[in-house]
Short mmCIF file of C-alpha atoms in Angstrom, two decimals:
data_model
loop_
_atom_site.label_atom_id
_atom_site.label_comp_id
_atom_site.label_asym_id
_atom_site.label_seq_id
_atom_site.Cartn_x
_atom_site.Cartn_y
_atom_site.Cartn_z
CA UNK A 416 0.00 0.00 0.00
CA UNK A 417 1.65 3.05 -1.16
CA UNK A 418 -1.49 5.55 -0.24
CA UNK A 419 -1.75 7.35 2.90
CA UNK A 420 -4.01 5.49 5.17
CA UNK A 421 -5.53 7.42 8.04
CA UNK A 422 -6.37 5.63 10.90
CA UNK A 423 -6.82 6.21 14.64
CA UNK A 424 -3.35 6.02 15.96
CA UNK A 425 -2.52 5.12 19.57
CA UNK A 426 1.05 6.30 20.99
CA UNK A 427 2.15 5.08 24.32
CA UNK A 428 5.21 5.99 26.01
CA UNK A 429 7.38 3.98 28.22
CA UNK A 430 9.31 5.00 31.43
CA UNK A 431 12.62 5.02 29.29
CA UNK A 432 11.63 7.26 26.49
CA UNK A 433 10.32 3.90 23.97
CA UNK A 434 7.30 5.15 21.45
CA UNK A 435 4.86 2.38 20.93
CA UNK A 436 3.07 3.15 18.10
CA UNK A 437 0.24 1.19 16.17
CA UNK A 438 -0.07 0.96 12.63
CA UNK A 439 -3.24 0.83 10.20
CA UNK A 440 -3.28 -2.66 10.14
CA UNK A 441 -2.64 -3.50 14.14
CA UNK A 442 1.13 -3.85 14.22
CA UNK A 443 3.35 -1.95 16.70
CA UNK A 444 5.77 -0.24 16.00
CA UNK A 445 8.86 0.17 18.89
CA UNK A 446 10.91 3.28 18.31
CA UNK A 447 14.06 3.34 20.89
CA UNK A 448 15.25 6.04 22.33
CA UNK A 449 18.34 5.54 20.62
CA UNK A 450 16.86 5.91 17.18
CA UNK A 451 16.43 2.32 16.56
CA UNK A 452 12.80 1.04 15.71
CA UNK A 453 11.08 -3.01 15.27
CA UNK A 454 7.86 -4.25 15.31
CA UNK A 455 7.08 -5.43 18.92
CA UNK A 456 6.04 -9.32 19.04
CA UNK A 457 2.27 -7.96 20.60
CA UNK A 458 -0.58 -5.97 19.05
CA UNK A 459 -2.58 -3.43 19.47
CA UNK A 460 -6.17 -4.13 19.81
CA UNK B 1469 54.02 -148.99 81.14
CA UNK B 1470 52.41 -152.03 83.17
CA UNK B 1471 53.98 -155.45 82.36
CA UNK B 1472 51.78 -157.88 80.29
CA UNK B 1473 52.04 -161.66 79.89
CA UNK B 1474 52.97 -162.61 76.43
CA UNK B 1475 49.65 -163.63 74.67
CA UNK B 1476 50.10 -167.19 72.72
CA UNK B 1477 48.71 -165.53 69.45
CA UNK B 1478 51.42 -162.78 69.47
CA UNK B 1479 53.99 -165.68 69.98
CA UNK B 1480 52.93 -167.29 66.67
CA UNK B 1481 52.66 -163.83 64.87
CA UNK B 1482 56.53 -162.99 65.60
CA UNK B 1483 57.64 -166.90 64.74
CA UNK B 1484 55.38 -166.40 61.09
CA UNK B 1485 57.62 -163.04 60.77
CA UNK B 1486 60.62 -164.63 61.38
CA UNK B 1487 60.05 -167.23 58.64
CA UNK B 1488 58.99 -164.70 56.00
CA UNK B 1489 62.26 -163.30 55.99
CA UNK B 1490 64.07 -166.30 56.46
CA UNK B 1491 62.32 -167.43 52.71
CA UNK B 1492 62.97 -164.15 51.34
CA UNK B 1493 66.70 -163.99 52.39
CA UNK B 1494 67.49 -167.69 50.24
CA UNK B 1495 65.15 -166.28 47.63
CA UNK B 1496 67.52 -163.54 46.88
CA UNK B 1497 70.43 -165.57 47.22
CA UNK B 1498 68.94 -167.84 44.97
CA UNK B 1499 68.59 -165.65 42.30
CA UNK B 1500 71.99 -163.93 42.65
CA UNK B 1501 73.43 -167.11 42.43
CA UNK B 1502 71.91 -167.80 39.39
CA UNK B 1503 74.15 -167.18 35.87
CA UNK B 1504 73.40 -164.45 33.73
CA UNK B 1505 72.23 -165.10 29.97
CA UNK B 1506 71.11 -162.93 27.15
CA UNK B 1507 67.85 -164.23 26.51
CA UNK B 1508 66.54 -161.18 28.36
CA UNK B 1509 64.74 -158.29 26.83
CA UNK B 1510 67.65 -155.93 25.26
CA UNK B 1511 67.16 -151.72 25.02
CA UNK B 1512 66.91 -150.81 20.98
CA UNK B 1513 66.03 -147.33 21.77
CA UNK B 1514 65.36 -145.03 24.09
CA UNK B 1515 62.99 -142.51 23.83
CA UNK B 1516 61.43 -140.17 26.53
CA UNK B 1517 58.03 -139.30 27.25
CA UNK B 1518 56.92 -135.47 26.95
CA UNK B 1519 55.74 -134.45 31.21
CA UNK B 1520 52.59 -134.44 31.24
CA UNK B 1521 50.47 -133.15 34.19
CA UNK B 1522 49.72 -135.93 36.49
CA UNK B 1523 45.97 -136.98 36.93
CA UNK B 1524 44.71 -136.22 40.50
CA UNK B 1525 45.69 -139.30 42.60
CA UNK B 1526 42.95 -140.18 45.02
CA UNK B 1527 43.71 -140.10 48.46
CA UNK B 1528 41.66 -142.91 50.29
CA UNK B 1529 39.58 -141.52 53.28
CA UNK B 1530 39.02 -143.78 56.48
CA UNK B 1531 35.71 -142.48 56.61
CA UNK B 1532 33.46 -145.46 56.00
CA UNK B 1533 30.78 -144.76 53.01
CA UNK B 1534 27.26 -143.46 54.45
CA UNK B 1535 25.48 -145.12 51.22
CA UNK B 1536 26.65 -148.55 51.70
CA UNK B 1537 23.88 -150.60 53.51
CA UNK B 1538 25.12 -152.61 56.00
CA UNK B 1539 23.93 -156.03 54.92
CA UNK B 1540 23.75 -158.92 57.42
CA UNK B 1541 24.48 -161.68 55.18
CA UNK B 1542 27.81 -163.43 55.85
CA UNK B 1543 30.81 -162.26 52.93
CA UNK B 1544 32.59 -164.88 52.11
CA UNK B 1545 35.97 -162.98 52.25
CA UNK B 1546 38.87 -165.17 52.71
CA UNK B 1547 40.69 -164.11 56.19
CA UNK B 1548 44.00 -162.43 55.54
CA UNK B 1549 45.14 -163.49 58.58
CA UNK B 1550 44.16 -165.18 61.50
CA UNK B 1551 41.87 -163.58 64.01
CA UNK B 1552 41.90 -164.41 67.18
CA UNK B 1553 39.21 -164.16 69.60
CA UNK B 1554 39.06 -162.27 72.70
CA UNK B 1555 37.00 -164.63 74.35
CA UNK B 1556 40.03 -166.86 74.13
CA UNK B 1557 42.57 -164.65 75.63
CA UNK B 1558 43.35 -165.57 78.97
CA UNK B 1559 43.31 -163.21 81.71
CA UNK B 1560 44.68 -163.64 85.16
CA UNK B 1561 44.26 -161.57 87.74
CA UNK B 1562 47.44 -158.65 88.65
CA UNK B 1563 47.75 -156.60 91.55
CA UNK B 1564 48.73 -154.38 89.55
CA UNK B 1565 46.41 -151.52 89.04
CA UNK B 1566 46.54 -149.78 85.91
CA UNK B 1567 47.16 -145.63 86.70
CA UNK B 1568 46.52 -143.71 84.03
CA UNK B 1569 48.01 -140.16 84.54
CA UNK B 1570 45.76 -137.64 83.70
CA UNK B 1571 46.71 -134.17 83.55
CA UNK B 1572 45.29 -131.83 86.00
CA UNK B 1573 42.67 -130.16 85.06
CA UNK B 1574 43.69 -126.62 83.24
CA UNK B 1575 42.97 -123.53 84.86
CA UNK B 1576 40.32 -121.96 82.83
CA UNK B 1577 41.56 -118.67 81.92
CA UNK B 1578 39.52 -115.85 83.30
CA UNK B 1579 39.02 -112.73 82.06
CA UNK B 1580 41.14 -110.04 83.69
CA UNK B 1581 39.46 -106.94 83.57
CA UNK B 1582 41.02 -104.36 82.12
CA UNK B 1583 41.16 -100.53 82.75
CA UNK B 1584 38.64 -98.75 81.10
CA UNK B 1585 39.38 -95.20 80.43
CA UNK B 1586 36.87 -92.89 82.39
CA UNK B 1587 35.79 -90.41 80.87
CA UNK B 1588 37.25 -87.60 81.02
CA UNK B 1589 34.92 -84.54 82.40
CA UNK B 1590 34.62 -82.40 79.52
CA UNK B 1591 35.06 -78.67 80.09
CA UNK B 1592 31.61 -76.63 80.70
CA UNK B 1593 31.38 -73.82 78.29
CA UNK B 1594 31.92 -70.91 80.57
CA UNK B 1595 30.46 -68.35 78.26
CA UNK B 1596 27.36 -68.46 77.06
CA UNK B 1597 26.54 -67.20 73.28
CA UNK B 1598 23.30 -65.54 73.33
CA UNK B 1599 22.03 -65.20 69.52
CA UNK B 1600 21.18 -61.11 69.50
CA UNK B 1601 19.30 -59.76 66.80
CA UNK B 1602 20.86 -57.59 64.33
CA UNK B 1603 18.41 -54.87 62.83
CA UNK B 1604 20.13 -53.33 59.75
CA UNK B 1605 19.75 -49.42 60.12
CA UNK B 1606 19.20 -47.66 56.46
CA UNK B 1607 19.98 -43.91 55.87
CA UNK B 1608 17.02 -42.12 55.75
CA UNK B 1609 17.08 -39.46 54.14
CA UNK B 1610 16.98 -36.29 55.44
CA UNK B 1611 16.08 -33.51 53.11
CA UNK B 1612 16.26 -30.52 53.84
CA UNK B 1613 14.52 -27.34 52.18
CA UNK B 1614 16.21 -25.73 50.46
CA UNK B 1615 14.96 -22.29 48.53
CA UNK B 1616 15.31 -21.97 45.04
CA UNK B 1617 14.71 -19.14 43.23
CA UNK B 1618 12.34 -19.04 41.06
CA UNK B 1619 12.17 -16.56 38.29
CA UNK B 1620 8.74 -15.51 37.88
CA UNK B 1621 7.53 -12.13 36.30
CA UNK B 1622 5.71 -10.71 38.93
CA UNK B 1623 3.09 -8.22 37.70
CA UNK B 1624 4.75 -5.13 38.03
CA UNK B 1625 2.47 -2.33 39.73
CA UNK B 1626 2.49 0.43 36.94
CA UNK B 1627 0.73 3.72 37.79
CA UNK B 1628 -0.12 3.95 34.33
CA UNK B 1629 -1.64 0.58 32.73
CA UNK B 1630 -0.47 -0.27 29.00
CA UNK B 1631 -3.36 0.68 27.09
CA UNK B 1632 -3.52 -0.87 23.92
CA UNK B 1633 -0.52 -2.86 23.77
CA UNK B 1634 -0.85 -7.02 24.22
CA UNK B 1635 1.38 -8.79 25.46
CA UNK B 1636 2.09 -5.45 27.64
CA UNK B 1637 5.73 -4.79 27.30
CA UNK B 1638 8.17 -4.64 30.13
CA UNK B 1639 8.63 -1.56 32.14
CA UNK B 1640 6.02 1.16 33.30
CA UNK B 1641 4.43 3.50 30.91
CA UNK B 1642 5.41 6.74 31.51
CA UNK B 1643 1.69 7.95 30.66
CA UNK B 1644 -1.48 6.36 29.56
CA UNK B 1645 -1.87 6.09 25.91
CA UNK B 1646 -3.23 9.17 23.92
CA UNK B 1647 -5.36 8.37 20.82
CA UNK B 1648 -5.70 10.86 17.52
CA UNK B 1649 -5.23 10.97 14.09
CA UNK B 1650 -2.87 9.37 12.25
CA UNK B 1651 -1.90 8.61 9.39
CA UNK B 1652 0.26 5.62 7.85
CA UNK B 1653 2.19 5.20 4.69
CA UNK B 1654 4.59 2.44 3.34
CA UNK B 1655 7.40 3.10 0.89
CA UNK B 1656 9.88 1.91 -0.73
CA UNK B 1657 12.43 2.11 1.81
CA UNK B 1658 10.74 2.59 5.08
CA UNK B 1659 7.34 3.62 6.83
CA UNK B 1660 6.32 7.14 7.46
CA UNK B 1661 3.78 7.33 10.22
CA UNK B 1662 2.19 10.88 10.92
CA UNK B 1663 0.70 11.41 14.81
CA UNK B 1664 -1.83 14.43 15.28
CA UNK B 1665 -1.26 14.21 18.75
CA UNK B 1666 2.66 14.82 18.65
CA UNK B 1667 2.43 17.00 15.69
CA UNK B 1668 5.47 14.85 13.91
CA UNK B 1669 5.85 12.52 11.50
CA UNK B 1670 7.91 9.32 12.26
CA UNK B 1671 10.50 8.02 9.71
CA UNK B 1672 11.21 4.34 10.23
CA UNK B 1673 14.14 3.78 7.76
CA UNK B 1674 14.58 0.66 6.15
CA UNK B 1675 17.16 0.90 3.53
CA UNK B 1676 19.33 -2.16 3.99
CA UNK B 1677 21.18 -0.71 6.86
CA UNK B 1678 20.03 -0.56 10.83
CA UNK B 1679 16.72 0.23 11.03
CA UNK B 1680 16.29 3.95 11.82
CA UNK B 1681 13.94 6.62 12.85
CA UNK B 1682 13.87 9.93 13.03
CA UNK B 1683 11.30 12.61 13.60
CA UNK B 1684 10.30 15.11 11.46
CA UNK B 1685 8.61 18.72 11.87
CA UNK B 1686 5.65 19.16 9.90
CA UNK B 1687 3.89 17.24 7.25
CA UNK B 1688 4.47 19.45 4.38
CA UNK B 1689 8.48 19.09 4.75
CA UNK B 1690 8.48 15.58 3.96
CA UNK B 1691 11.82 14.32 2.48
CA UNK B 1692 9.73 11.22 0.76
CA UNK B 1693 8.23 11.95 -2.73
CA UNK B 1694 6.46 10.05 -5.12
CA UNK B 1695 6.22 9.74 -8.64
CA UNK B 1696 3.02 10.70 -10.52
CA UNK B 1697 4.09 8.52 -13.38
CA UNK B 1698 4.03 5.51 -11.95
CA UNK B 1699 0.47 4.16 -11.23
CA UNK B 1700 -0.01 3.77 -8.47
CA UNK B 1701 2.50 6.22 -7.35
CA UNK B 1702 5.86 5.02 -6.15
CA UNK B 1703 7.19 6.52 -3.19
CA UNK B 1704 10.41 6.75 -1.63
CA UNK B 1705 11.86 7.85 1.66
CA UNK B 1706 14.97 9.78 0.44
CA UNK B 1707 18.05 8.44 1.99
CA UNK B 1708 19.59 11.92 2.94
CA UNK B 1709 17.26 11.77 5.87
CA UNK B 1710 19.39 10.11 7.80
CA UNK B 1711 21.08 11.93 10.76
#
């Protein structure tokens, strides 16, 4: 999917600065502090 | 010895002896007298007998045979010699007693008695073996508690609950979760996720290198473009975004 999808996001941050961020489709997205990011093993419901 | 009055019968006995030999003496003078011819048997050869084992010779027994049956009738044998009766011998009367010595009675031999062996007294066992029972003790065993540690994730009071997030991750969120618009786009080389809330859009690079992120201001200075010719539109995350 190349087209913008708008969705409802959800941002959570943890005690060390990590962005948990969900995607369109239910995926997470784990952005370190560090600048690092993966896709955290759980979902977002 | 007692002395016995020549019987009559023995008298004629030693006189018939005494003649016997007198006609056997001129016999053999007779015949050594007598000149010697050769009209007697002459020796031609001599030859000698192979030894051969001797039958048994029978040895006559005295003992009279129990199957003959005494038979009354009168043999007529012809008497060898004379017999003369007892009735006829004549005794006389001696003062002479006949003694015959008799040897004294032998002393029957009597049992001496001997020394028996008394028994020795046989030593009395002065200790006494008692049989005691032998209970075989096993090792119990003895355990003992001992802690371990177990390594258990203990649900970690957070003052803030994860919101949305399942499995919840580690840690303590440092807020609960806010919710707004967003927006999401793939490309080529990454994602580009915009958040109303935080006013920024978030560059997840994926370019072949270590995945990177990076804020970025406002919307309208995106560094990602896409190509109108290309249907649908190909966009791309340009690599110079990279701090």
């Amino acid at each position: 999917m190349t087209l913008e999808q708008p969705y409802s996001v959800r941002v959570q941050t943890r005690d060390d600065g990590t962005l948990f961020v969900n995607d369109s489709l239910g995926r997470v997205f784990m952005l370190t502090p560090a600048g690092q990011w993966n896709l955290y093993a759980g979902y977002s419901f | 010895m007692s002395e016995h009055i020549p019987r009559r019968g023995a008298v004629k006995r030693m006189v018939r002896r005494g003649l016997a030999l007198l006609v056997m003496g001129l016999l053999a003078a007779g015949c050594a007298a007598a000149p010697q011819t050769d009209t007697g048997p002459r020796l031609l050869a001599e030859s000698t007998l192979a030894p051969t084992t001797p039958p048994p010779t029978v040895t006559p027994s005295l003992t009279p045979d129990p199957l003959a049956v005494p038979t009354d009738a009168p043999t007529a044998t012809a008497p060898s010699s004379e017999v003369v009766s007892p009735l006829q011998a004549v005794t006389a009367p001696a003062d002479v007693i006949i003694v015959t010595p008799t040897l004294p009675p032998s002393k029957t031999p009597t049992r001496t008695p001997t020394n028996t062996v008394e028994p020795t007294q046989s030593p009395t066992p002065t200790q006494t073996v008692t049989a005691t029972a032998t209970v075989f003790l096993f090792p119990t065993v003895v355990s003992t508690p001992v802690p371990a540690q177990v390594i258990m994730p203990l649900p970690q009071l957070c003052p803030n609950a994860w919101a949305y997030i399942q499995p919840p991750p580690a840690g303590c969120p440092l807020a609960p979760a806010t919710v707004g618009q967003g927006v999401y786009q793939t490309f080529e080389r990454g994602h580009m996720i915009w958040v109303q809330q935080h006013d920024a859009i978030y560059v997840l690079y994926n370019d072949g290198q270590t995945p990177f992120w990076t804020p970025r201001g406002n919307r309208g200075a995106g560094s990602a473009s896409c190509g109108a010719s290309a249907t649908p539109p190909r966009c791309v995350i340009a690599s110079g975004g990279r701090r």
